[in-house]
């Protein structure tokens, strides 16, 4: 299920506001200061004037982020009124008594809590619906995948097929650390993680990963490449995990490179420049060849059309 990640608003605006330099506010509420006026108001003469101004800027950024996040719950906070409250508070002529301030803050917090709970419930309902759909789609995918040639299924429900067999007889145990290259995709083929994309393999203890990996990699020998289809119970279950929705069936292509490696991981070697140039030249030659074939076909079609038109014209003259 999706969890609410917004920082909980603690409503310490009154306390934080005490750190703001009220001189930054315009003396006239109904008029907007011109840039020149604003520059004059921001002149720093005292020893701590710049520090005071920096406090105000930081406060505005922090509160601005909080105010923006509140919009998710349908709450709009007018920053100008906040600034007015800060100015009046510093001047000692607040329009609310201390008791009224406390009442308003408590009421606001209670209202926010209610909206956050409603929002959380909505997210959980949406996540539950998505998880149920993922579960059904995954079951259908695994049922179809099981019919493919070479696919095997273990007692736990882990499905796999051998892509490349090295002939090696070294296989890891659950207590081992392994070095692998891998690519993870959803059942629609969308990639969500890949050491190949990062161009660097990864080391990890087999007991420190999802059950499907712990079981599956132990079936492999060094140098093998397998494809695994992992049901939710052997992956991340019904809960969302980062970019992986709950109840997702996951597909992994895994290449076992080493067991308990002693040397640090090294990035994949980049192809030599000569090899890159050779590939680029080959691709360009193929494109030119295809273009030439297309052009030849076009010329032949045009010649045939002209020939037919000439025959028709000759026939008419006769």
PDB file of C-alpha atoms in Angstrom, residues 44-314:
ATOM      1  CA  UNK A  44      22.261  45.844   5.171  1.00  0.00           C
ATOM      2  CA  UNK A  45      23.763  48.330   7.611  1.00  0.00           C
ATOM      3  CA  UNK A  46      23.888  46.501  10.924  1.00  0.00           C
ATOM      4  CA  UNK A  47      26.224  43.656  11.830  1.00  0.00           C
ATOM      5  CA  UNK A  48      23.474  41.028  11.717  1.00  0.00           C
ATOM      6  CA  UNK A  49      21.260  42.500   8.984  1.00  0.00           C
ATOM      7  CA  UNK A  50      22.293  39.951   6.367  1.00  0.00           C
ATOM      8  CA  UNK A  51      21.794  37.116   8.840  1.00  0.00           C
ATOM      9  CA  UNK A  52      18.326  38.456   9.628  1.00  0.00           C
ATOM     10  CA  UNK A  53      17.503  38.653   5.951  1.00  0.00           C
ATOM     11  CA  UNK A  54      18.802  35.102   5.397  1.00  0.00           C
ATOM     12  CA  UNK A  55      16.550  33.894   8.211  1.00  0.00           C
ATOM     13  CA  UNK A  56      13.600  35.454   6.439  1.00  0.00           C
ATOM     14  CA  UNK A  57      14.519  33.869   3.099  1.00  0.00           C
ATOM     15  CA  UNK A  58      14.934  30.416   4.677  1.00  0.00           C
ATOM     16  CA  UNK A  59      11.648  30.784   6.487  1.00  0.00           C
ATOM     17  CA  UNK A  60       9.834  31.722   3.282  1.00  0.00           C
ATOM     18  CA  UNK A  61      11.307  28.725   1.443  1.00  0.00           C
ATOM     19  CA  UNK A  62      10.403  26.261   4.186  1.00  0.00           C
ATOM     20  CA  UNK A  63       6.911  27.628   4.650  1.00  0.00           C
ATOM     21  CA  UNK A  64       6.428  27.870   0.891  1.00  0.00           C
ATOM     22  CA  UNK A  65       7.137  24.152   0.578  1.00  0.00           C
ATOM     23  CA  UNK A  66       4.748  23.380   3.416  1.00  0.00           C
ATOM     24  CA  UNK A  67       2.036  25.563   1.923  1.00  0.00           C
ATOM     25  CA  UNK A  68       2.485  23.898  -1.469  1.00  0.00           C
ATOM     26  CA  UNK A  69       2.163  20.428   0.062  1.00  0.00           C
ATOM     27  CA  UNK A  70      -1.034  21.459   1.847  1.00  0.00           C
ATOM     28  CA  UNK A  71      -2.701  21.995  -1.534  1.00  0.00           C
ATOM     29  CA  UNK A  72      -2.771  18.213  -1.905  1.00  0.00           C
ATOM     30  CA  UNK A  73      -5.384  18.237   0.851  1.00  0.00           C
ATOM     31  CA  UNK A  74      -7.373  21.145  -0.568  1.00  0.00           C
ATOM     32  CA  UNK A  75      -5.898  23.700   1.853  1.00  0.00           C
ATOM     33  CA  UNK A  76      -4.776  27.062   0.486  1.00  0.00           C
ATOM     34  CA  UNK A  77      -2.663  29.315   2.713  1.00  0.00           C
ATOM     35  CA  UNK A  78      -2.294  32.960   1.715  1.00  0.00           C
ATOM     36  CA  UNK A  79       1.391  33.868   2.297  1.00  0.00           C
ATOM     37  CA  UNK A  80       0.579  37.586   2.389  1.00  0.00           C
ATOM     38  CA  UNK A  81      -1.699  37.103   5.378  1.00  0.00           C
ATOM     39  CA  UNK A  82       1.038  35.048   7.035  1.00  0.00           C
ATOM     40  CA  UNK A  83       3.427  37.963   6.461  1.00  0.00           C
ATOM     41  CA  UNK A  84       0.850  40.356   7.930  1.00  0.00           C
ATOM     42  CA  UNK A  85       0.561  38.181  11.016  1.00  0.00           C
ATOM     43  CA  UNK A  86       4.348  38.151  11.407  1.00  0.00           C
ATOM     44  CA  UNK A  87       4.557  41.916  11.062  1.00  0.00           C
ATOM     45  CA  UNK A  88       1.699  42.546  13.497  1.00  0.00           C
ATOM     46  CA  UNK A  89       3.170  40.048  15.943  1.00  0.00           C
ATOM     47  CA  UNK A  90       6.527  41.821  15.956  1.00  0.00           C
ATOM     48  CA  UNK A  91       4.798  45.183  16.309  1.00  0.00           C
ATOM     49  CA  UNK A  92       2.801  43.941  19.282  1.00  0.00           C
ATOM     50  CA  UNK A  93      -0.600  44.749  17.743  1.00  0.00           C
ATOM     51  CA  UNK A  94      -1.834  41.300  16.678  1.00  0.00           C
ATOM     52  CA  UNK A  95      -5.496  41.238  15.679  1.00  0.00           C
ATOM     53  CA  UNK A  96      -6.071  38.012  17.646  1.00  0.00           C
ATOM     54  CA  UNK A  97      -5.595  37.384  21.324  1.00  0.00           C
ATOM     55  CA  UNK A  98      -3.283  34.629  22.506  1.00  0.00           C
ATOM     56  CA  UNK A  99      -6.328  32.483  23.297  1.00  0.00           C
ATOM     57  CA  UNK A 100      -7.737  33.035  19.812  1.00  0.00           C
ATOM     58  CA  UNK A 101      -4.374  32.172  18.248  1.00  0.00           C
ATOM     59  CA  UNK A 102      -4.295  28.885  20.184  1.00  0.00           C
ATOM     60  CA  UNK A 103      -7.886  28.102  19.191  1.00  0.00           C
ATOM     61  CA  UNK A 104      -7.200  28.748  15.511  1.00  0.00           C
ATOM     62  CA  UNK A 105      -4.031  26.690  15.510  1.00  0.00           C
ATOM     63  CA  UNK A 106      -5.746  23.748  17.231  1.00  0.00           C
ATOM     64  CA  UNK A 107      -8.704  23.924  14.841  1.00  0.00           C
ATOM     65  CA  UNK A 108      -6.391  24.071  11.845  1.00  0.00           C
ATOM     66  CA  UNK A 109      -4.359  21.102  13.064  1.00  0.00           C
ATOM     67  CA  UNK A 110      -7.504  19.031  13.680  1.00  0.00           C
ATOM     68  CA  UNK A 111      -8.848  19.899  10.236  1.00  0.00           C
ATOM     69  CA  UNK A 112      -5.517  18.998   8.638  1.00  0.00           C
ATOM     70  CA  UNK A 113      -5.365  15.684  10.504  1.00  0.00           C
ATOM     71  CA  UNK A 114      -8.829  14.784   9.236  1.00  0.00           C
ATOM     72  CA  UNK A 115      -7.913  15.637   5.636  1.00  0.00           C
ATOM     73  CA  UNK A 116      -4.658  13.675   5.890  1.00  0.00           C
ATOM     74  CA  UNK A 117      -6.504  10.602   7.179  1.00  0.00           C
ATOM     75  CA  UNK A 118      -9.031  10.874   4.355  1.00  0.00           C
ATOM     76  CA  UNK A 119      -6.231  11.253   1.818  1.00  0.00           C
ATOM     77  CA  UNK A 120      -4.374   8.268   3.267  1.00  0.00           C
ATOM     78  CA  UNK A 121      -7.524   6.150   3.099  1.00  0.00           C
ATOM     79  CA  UNK A 122      -7.991   7.144  -0.543  1.00  0.00           C
ATOM     80  CA  UNK A 123      -4.397   6.208  -1.383  1.00  0.00           C
ATOM     81  CA  UNK A 124      -4.765   2.857   0.348  1.00  0.00           C
ATOM     82  CA  UNK A 125      -8.000   2.107  -1.521  1.00  0.00           C
ATOM     83  CA  UNK A 126      -6.359   2.956  -4.849  1.00  0.00           C
ATOM     84  CA  UNK A 127      -3.306   0.878  -3.983  1.00  0.00           C
ATOM     85  CA  UNK A 128      -5.498  -2.066  -2.985  1.00  0.00           C
ATOM     86  CA  UNK A 129      -7.366  -1.886  -6.272  1.00  0.00           C
ATOM     87  CA  UNK A 130      -4.098  -1.740  -8.211  1.00  0.00           C
ATOM     88  CA  UNK A 131      -2.654  -4.624  -6.197  1.00  0.00           C
ATOM     89  CA  UNK A 132      -5.674  -6.808  -6.988  1.00  0.00           C
ATOM     90  CA  UNK A 133      -5.323  -6.011 -10.680  1.00  0.00           C
ATOM     91  CA  UNK A 134      -1.591  -6.775 -10.539  1.00  0.00           C
ATOM     92  CA  UNK A 135      -2.284 -10.095  -8.844  1.00  0.00           C
ATOM     93  CA  UNK A 136      -4.730 -11.184 -11.550  1.00  0.00           C
ATOM     94  CA  UNK A 137      -2.470 -10.018 -14.377  1.00  0.00           C
ATOM     95  CA  UNK A 138       0.506 -11.803 -12.826  1.00  0.00           C
ATOM     96  CA  UNK A 139      -1.374 -15.077 -12.486  1.00  0.00           C
ATOM     97  CA  UNK A 140      -2.400 -14.935 -16.151  1.00  0.00           C
ATOM     98  CA  UNK A 141       1.167 -14.140 -17.205  1.00  0.00           C
ATOM     99  CA  UNK A 142       2.652 -17.005 -15.192  1.00  0.00           C
ATOM    100  CA  UNK A 143       0.095 -19.455 -16.526  1.00  0.00           C
ATOM    101  CA  UNK A 144       1.058 -18.550 -20.093  1.00  0.00           C
ATOM    102  CA  UNK A 145       4.781 -18.476 -19.303  1.00  0.00           C
ATOM    103  CA  UNK A 146       4.647 -21.988 -17.856  1.00  0.00           C
ATOM    104  CA  UNK A 147       3.712 -23.307 -21.316  1.00  0.00           C
ATOM    105  CA  UNK A 148       6.885 -22.012 -22.951  1.00  0.00           C
ATOM    106  CA  UNK A 149       9.589 -24.432 -23.957  1.00  0.00           C
ATOM    107  CA  UNK A 150      12.230 -25.094 -21.326  1.00  0.00           C
ATOM    108  CA  UNK A 151      10.364 -23.452 -18.439  1.00  0.00           C
ATOM    109  CA  UNK A 152      10.574 -25.222 -15.102  1.00  0.00           C
ATOM    110  CA  UNK A 153       8.711 -24.532 -11.869  1.00  0.00           C
ATOM    111  CA  UNK A 154      10.007 -25.308  -8.389  1.00  0.00           C
ATOM    112  CA  UNK A 155       7.892 -26.411  -5.428  1.00  0.00           C
ATOM    113  CA  UNK A 156       7.781 -22.841  -4.145  1.00  0.00           C
ATOM    114  CA  UNK A 157       6.303 -21.590  -7.419  1.00  0.00           C
ATOM    115  CA  UNK A 158       9.505 -20.056  -8.768  1.00  0.00           C
ATOM    116  CA  UNK A 159       9.608 -20.298 -12.568  1.00  0.00           C
ATOM    117  CA  UNK A 160      12.774 -20.231 -14.644  1.00  0.00           C
ATOM    118  CA  UNK A 161      14.388 -21.151 -17.908  1.00  0.00           C
ATOM    119  CA  UNK A 162      18.033 -21.462 -18.921  1.00  0.00           C
ATOM    120  CA  UNK A 163      19.170 -18.846 -21.417  1.00  0.00           C
ATOM    121  CA  UNK A 164      22.855 -19.812 -21.460  1.00  0.00           C
ATOM    122  CA  UNK A 165      24.501 -22.789 -19.723  1.00  0.00           C
ATOM    123  CA  UNK A 166      28.221 -22.464 -19.054  1.00  0.00           C
ATOM    124  CA  UNK A 167      28.932 -26.121 -18.292  1.00  0.00           C
ATOM    125  CA  UNK A 168      30.528 -25.014 -15.041  1.00  0.00           C
ATOM    126  CA  UNK A 169      29.700 -27.014 -11.893  1.00  0.00           C
ATOM    127  CA  UNK A 170      30.243 -24.243  -9.322  1.00  0.00           C
ATOM    128  CA  UNK A 171      26.967 -23.179  -7.707  1.00  0.00           C
ATOM    129  CA  UNK A 172      26.430 -20.930  -4.677  1.00  0.00           C
ATOM    130  CA  UNK A 173      24.821 -21.695  -1.330  1.00  0.00           C
ATOM    131  CA  UNK A 174      22.475 -19.436   0.612  1.00  0.00           C
ATOM    132  CA  UNK A 175      25.345 -18.359   2.867  1.00  0.00           C
ATOM    133  CA  UNK A 176      27.475 -17.163  -0.056  1.00  0.00           C
ATOM    134  CA  UNK A 177      27.969 -13.748  -1.583  1.00  0.00           C
ATOM    135  CA  UNK A 178      27.544 -13.654  -5.341  1.00  0.00           C
ATOM    136  CA  UNK A 179      28.470 -11.300  -8.155  1.00  0.00           C
ATOM    137  CA  UNK A 180      25.843 -10.948 -10.854  1.00  0.00           C
ATOM    138  CA  UNK A 181      24.629  -8.923 -13.766  1.00  0.00           C
ATOM    139  CA  UNK A 182      20.856  -8.625 -13.945  1.00  0.00           C
ATOM    140  CA  UNK A 183      17.902  -6.928 -15.559  1.00  0.00           C
ATOM    141  CA  UNK A 184      14.508  -6.622 -13.863  1.00  0.00           C
ATOM    142  CA  UNK A 185      11.265  -5.972 -15.742  1.00  0.00           C
ATOM    143  CA  UNK A 186       7.540  -6.017 -15.120  1.00  0.00           C
ATOM    144  CA  UNK A 187       5.358  -8.468 -17.031  1.00  0.00           C
ATOM    145  CA  UNK A 188       4.716  -5.793 -19.681  1.00  0.00           C
ATOM    146  CA  UNK A 189       8.449  -5.662 -20.410  1.00  0.00           C
ATOM    147  CA  UNK A 190       9.073  -2.296 -18.756  1.00  0.00           C
ATOM    148  CA  UNK A 191      12.488  -2.259 -17.110  1.00  0.00           C
ATOM    149  CA  UNK A 192      12.656  -1.061 -13.497  1.00  0.00           C
ATOM    150  CA  UNK A 193      16.255  -1.941 -12.612  1.00  0.00           C
ATOM    151  CA  UNK A 194      19.385  -3.094 -14.428  1.00  0.00           C
ATOM    152  CA  UNK A 195      23.049  -3.522 -13.589  1.00  0.00           C
ATOM    153  CA  UNK A 196      23.628  -3.750 -17.338  1.00  0.00           C
ATOM    154  CA  UNK A 197      22.311  -0.197 -17.685  1.00  0.00           C
ATOM    155  CA  UNK A 198      24.697   0.921 -14.938  1.00  0.00           C
ATOM    156  CA  UNK A 199      27.482  -0.961 -16.733  1.00  0.00           C
ATOM    157  CA  UNK A 200      28.651  -2.541 -13.519  1.00  0.00           C
ATOM    158  CA  UNK A 201      27.784  -5.876 -11.874  1.00  0.00           C
ATOM    159  CA  UNK A 202      26.805  -6.060  -8.221  1.00  0.00           C
ATOM    160  CA  UNK A 203      27.789  -8.178  -5.210  1.00  0.00           C
ATOM    161  CA  UNK A 204      25.294  -9.191  -2.529  1.00  0.00           C
ATOM    162  CA  UNK A 205      24.744 -11.934   0.070  1.00  0.00           C
ATOM    163  CA  UNK A 206      22.126 -14.395  -1.090  1.00  0.00           C
ATOM    164  CA  UNK A 207      20.356 -14.207   2.248  1.00  0.00           C
ATOM    165  CA  UNK A 208      19.936 -10.461   1.836  1.00  0.00           C
ATOM    166  CA  UNK A 209      17.636 -10.457  -1.194  1.00  0.00           C
ATOM    167  CA  UNK A 210      14.073 -11.487  -2.034  1.00  0.00           C
ATOM    168  CA  UNK A 211      13.271 -15.212  -1.626  1.00  0.00           C
ATOM    169  CA  UNK A 212      12.949 -15.742  -5.378  1.00  0.00           C
ATOM    170  CA  UNK A 213      16.540 -14.610  -5.873  1.00  0.00           C
ATOM    171  CA  UNK A 214      17.873 -16.578  -2.915  1.00  0.00           C
ATOM    172  CA  UNK A 215      16.348 -19.776  -4.276  1.00  0.00           C
ATOM    173  CA  UNK A 216      16.896 -19.104  -7.957  1.00  0.00           C
ATOM    174  CA  UNK A 217      20.549 -18.102  -7.962  1.00  0.00           C
ATOM    175  CA  UNK A 218      21.404 -21.298  -6.081  1.00  0.00           C
ATOM    176  CA  UNK A 219      20.147 -23.232  -9.118  1.00  0.00           C
ATOM    177  CA  UNK A 220      22.760 -21.565 -11.303  1.00  0.00           C
ATOM    178  CA  UNK A 221      26.405 -22.294 -11.997  1.00  0.00           C
ATOM    179  CA  UNK A 222      29.051 -19.654 -12.541  1.00  0.00           C
ATOM    180  CA  UNK A 223      28.758 -18.368 -16.097  1.00  0.00           C
ATOM    181  CA  UNK A 224      25.084 -19.336 -16.473  1.00  0.00           C
ATOM    182  CA  UNK A 225      22.383 -16.915 -17.514  1.00  0.00           C
ATOM    183  CA  UNK A 226      18.806 -17.653 -16.402  1.00  0.00           C
ATOM    184  CA  UNK A 227      15.439 -15.978 -16.706  1.00  0.00           C
ATOM    185  CA  UNK A 228      13.257 -16.076 -13.602  1.00  0.00           C
ATOM    186  CA  UNK A 229       9.584 -15.249 -13.229  1.00  0.00           C
ATOM    187  CA  UNK A 230       8.929 -14.497  -9.575  1.00  0.00           C
ATOM    188  CA  UNK A 231       5.448 -14.385  -8.073  1.00  0.00           C
ATOM    189  CA  UNK A 232       4.637 -11.718  -5.446  1.00  0.00           C
ATOM    190  CA  UNK A 233       5.003 -14.131  -2.506  1.00  0.00           C
ATOM    191  CA  UNK A 234       8.639 -14.700  -3.518  1.00  0.00           C
ATOM    192  CA  UNK A 235       9.243 -11.030  -4.374  1.00  0.00           C
ATOM    193  CA  UNK A 236       7.892  -7.972  -2.531  1.00  0.00           C
ATOM    194  CA  UNK A 237       4.398  -9.195  -1.633  1.00  0.00           C
ATOM    195  CA  UNK A 238       1.293  -7.050  -1.606  1.00  0.00           C
ATOM    196  CA  UNK A 239       2.999  -3.850  -0.442  1.00  0.00           C
ATOM    197  CA  UNK A 240       4.399  -1.195  -2.782  1.00  0.00           C
ATOM    198  CA  UNK A 241       8.173  -1.141  -2.781  1.00  0.00           C
ATOM    199  CA  UNK A 242       9.623   1.996  -4.346  1.00  0.00           C
ATOM    200  CA  UNK A 243       8.732   1.871  -8.035  1.00  0.00           C
ATOM    201  CA  UNK A 244       7.381  -1.679  -7.734  1.00  0.00           C
ATOM    202  CA  UNK A 245       3.609  -1.814  -7.134  1.00  0.00           C
ATOM    203  CA  UNK A 246       2.137  -4.322  -4.707  1.00  0.00           C
ATOM    204  CA  UNK A 247       1.432  -7.883  -5.899  1.00  0.00           C
ATOM    205  CA  UNK A 248       3.745  -7.486  -8.890  1.00  0.00           C
ATOM    206  CA  UNK A 249       5.033 -10.538 -10.707  1.00  0.00           C
ATOM    207  CA  UNK A 250       8.618  -9.742 -11.656  1.00  0.00           C
ATOM    208  CA  UNK A 251      10.842 -11.018 -14.453  1.00  0.00           C
ATOM    209  CA  UNK A 252      14.596 -11.141 -13.931  1.00  0.00           C
ATOM    210  CA  UNK A 253      17.396 -12.034 -16.303  1.00  0.00           C
ATOM    211  CA  UNK A 254      20.373 -12.980 -14.136  1.00  0.00           C
ATOM    212  CA  UNK A 255      23.950 -13.799 -15.104  1.00  0.00           C
ATOM    213  CA  UNK A 256      26.043 -15.408 -12.352  1.00  0.00           C
ATOM    214  CA  UNK A 257      29.601 -14.108 -12.638  1.00  0.00           C
ATOM    215  CA  UNK A 258      31.325 -15.245  -9.445  1.00  0.00           C
ATOM    216  CA  UNK A 259      30.869 -16.720  -5.976  1.00  0.00           C
ATOM    217  CA  UNK A 260      32.444 -15.060  -2.937  1.00  0.00           C
ATOM    218  CA  UNK A 261      34.535 -12.730  -5.108  1.00  0.00           C
ATOM    219  CA  UNK A 262      37.795 -11.487  -3.648  1.00  0.00           C
ATOM    220  CA  UNK A 263      38.435  -8.669  -6.109  1.00  0.00           C
ATOM    221  CA  UNK A 264      36.368  -5.448  -6.006  1.00  0.00           C
ATOM    222  CA  UNK A 265      33.666  -4.920  -8.598  1.00  0.00           C
ATOM    223  CA  UNK A 266      34.919  -3.295 -11.770  1.00  0.00           C
ATOM    224  CA  UNK A 267      32.791  -1.399 -14.308  1.00  0.00           C
ATOM    225  CA  UNK A 268      32.156  -3.148 -17.593  1.00  0.00           C
ATOM    226  CA  UNK A 269      34.817  -2.438 -20.175  1.00  0.00           C
ATOM    227  CA  UNK A 270      33.792   0.006 -22.839  1.00  0.00           C
ATOM    228  CA  UNK A 271      34.183  -1.197 -26.434  1.00  0.00           C
ATOM    229  CA  UNK A 272      37.438  -0.120 -28.069  1.00  0.00           C
ATOM    230  CA  UNK A 273      37.202   3.006 -30.223  1.00  0.00           C
ATOM    231  CA  UNK A 274      38.091   0.998 -33.321  1.00  0.00           C
ATOM    232  CA  UNK A 275      35.235  -1.385 -32.582  1.00  0.00           C
ATOM    233  CA  UNK A 276      32.828   1.506 -32.080  1.00  0.00           C
ATOM    234  CA  UNK A 277      33.876   3.092 -35.373  1.00  0.00           C
ATOM    235  CA  UNK A 278      33.543  -0.229 -37.137  1.00  0.00           C
ATOM    236  CA  UNK A 279      30.012  -0.645 -35.799  1.00  0.00           C
ATOM    237  CA  UNK A 280      29.080   2.914 -36.823  1.00  0.00           C
ATOM    238  CA  UNK A 281      30.492   2.418 -40.324  1.00  0.00           C
ATOM    239  CA  UNK A 282      28.629  -0.873 -40.672  1.00  0.00           C
ATOM    240  CA  UNK A 283      25.371   0.732 -39.571  1.00  0.00           C
ATOM    241  CA  UNK A 284      25.874   3.629 -41.988  1.00  0.00           C
ATOM    242  CA  UNK A 285      26.614   1.195 -44.858  1.00  0.00           C
ATOM    243  CA  UNK A 286      23.424  -0.719 -44.100  1.00  0.00           C
ATOM    244  CA  UNK A 287      21.406   2.496 -44.107  1.00  0.00           C
ATOM    245  CA  UNK A 288      22.925   3.537 -47.442  1.00  0.00           C
ATOM    246  CA  UNK A 289      22.217   0.140 -48.921  1.00  0.00           C
ATOM    247  CA  UNK A 290      18.594   0.314 -47.810  1.00  0.00           C
ATOM    248  CA  UNK A 291      18.285   3.843 -49.207  1.00  0.00           C
ATOM    249  CA  UNK A 292      19.777   2.717 -52.539  1.00  0.00           C
ATOM    250  CA  UNK A 293      17.344  -0.177 -52.765  1.00  0.00           C
ATOM    251  CA  UNK A 294      14.427   2.141 -52.044  1.00  0.00           C
ATOM    252  CA  UNK A 295      15.632   4.628 -54.651  1.00  0.00           C
ATOM    253  CA  UNK A 296      16.065   1.867 -57.251  1.00  0.00           C
ATOM    254  CA  UNK A 297      12.552   0.636 -56.630  1.00  0.00           C
ATOM    255  CA  UNK A 298      11.203   4.165 -56.984  1.00  0.00           C
ATOM    256  CA  UNK A 299      13.084   4.709 -60.275  1.00  0.00           C
ATOM    257  CA  UNK A 300      11.851   1.401 -61.703  1.00  0.00           C
ATOM    258  CA  UNK A 301       8.264   2.214 -60.754  1.00  0.00           C
ATOM    259  CA  UNK A 302       8.528   5.658 -62.360  1.00  0.00           C
ATOM    260  CA  UNK A 303      10.051   4.195 -65.561  1.00  0.00           C
ATOM    261  CA  UNK A 304       7.276   1.648 -65.790  1.00  0.00           C
ATOM    262  CA  UNK A 305       4.648   4.352 -65.400  1.00  0.00           C
ATOM    263  CA  UNK A 306       6.263   6.438 -68.147  1.00  0.00           C
ATOM    264  CA  UNK A 307       6.460   3.433 -70.446  1.00  0.00           C
ATOM    265  CA  UNK A 308       2.776   2.708 -69.925  1.00  0.00           C
ATOM    266  CA  UNK A 309       1.843   6.326 -70.576  1.00  0.00           C
ATOM    267  CA  UNK A 310       3.865   6.288 -73.827  1.00  0.00           C
ATOM    268  CA  UNK A 311       2.138   3.132 -74.979  1.00  0.00           C
ATOM    269  CA  UNK A 312      -1.247   4.611 -74.257  1.00  0.00           C
ATOM    270  CA  UNK A 313      -0.354   7.815 -76.088  1.00  0.00           C
ATOM    271  CA  UNK A 314       0.981   5.866 -79.093  1.00  0.00           C
TER     272      UNK A 314
END
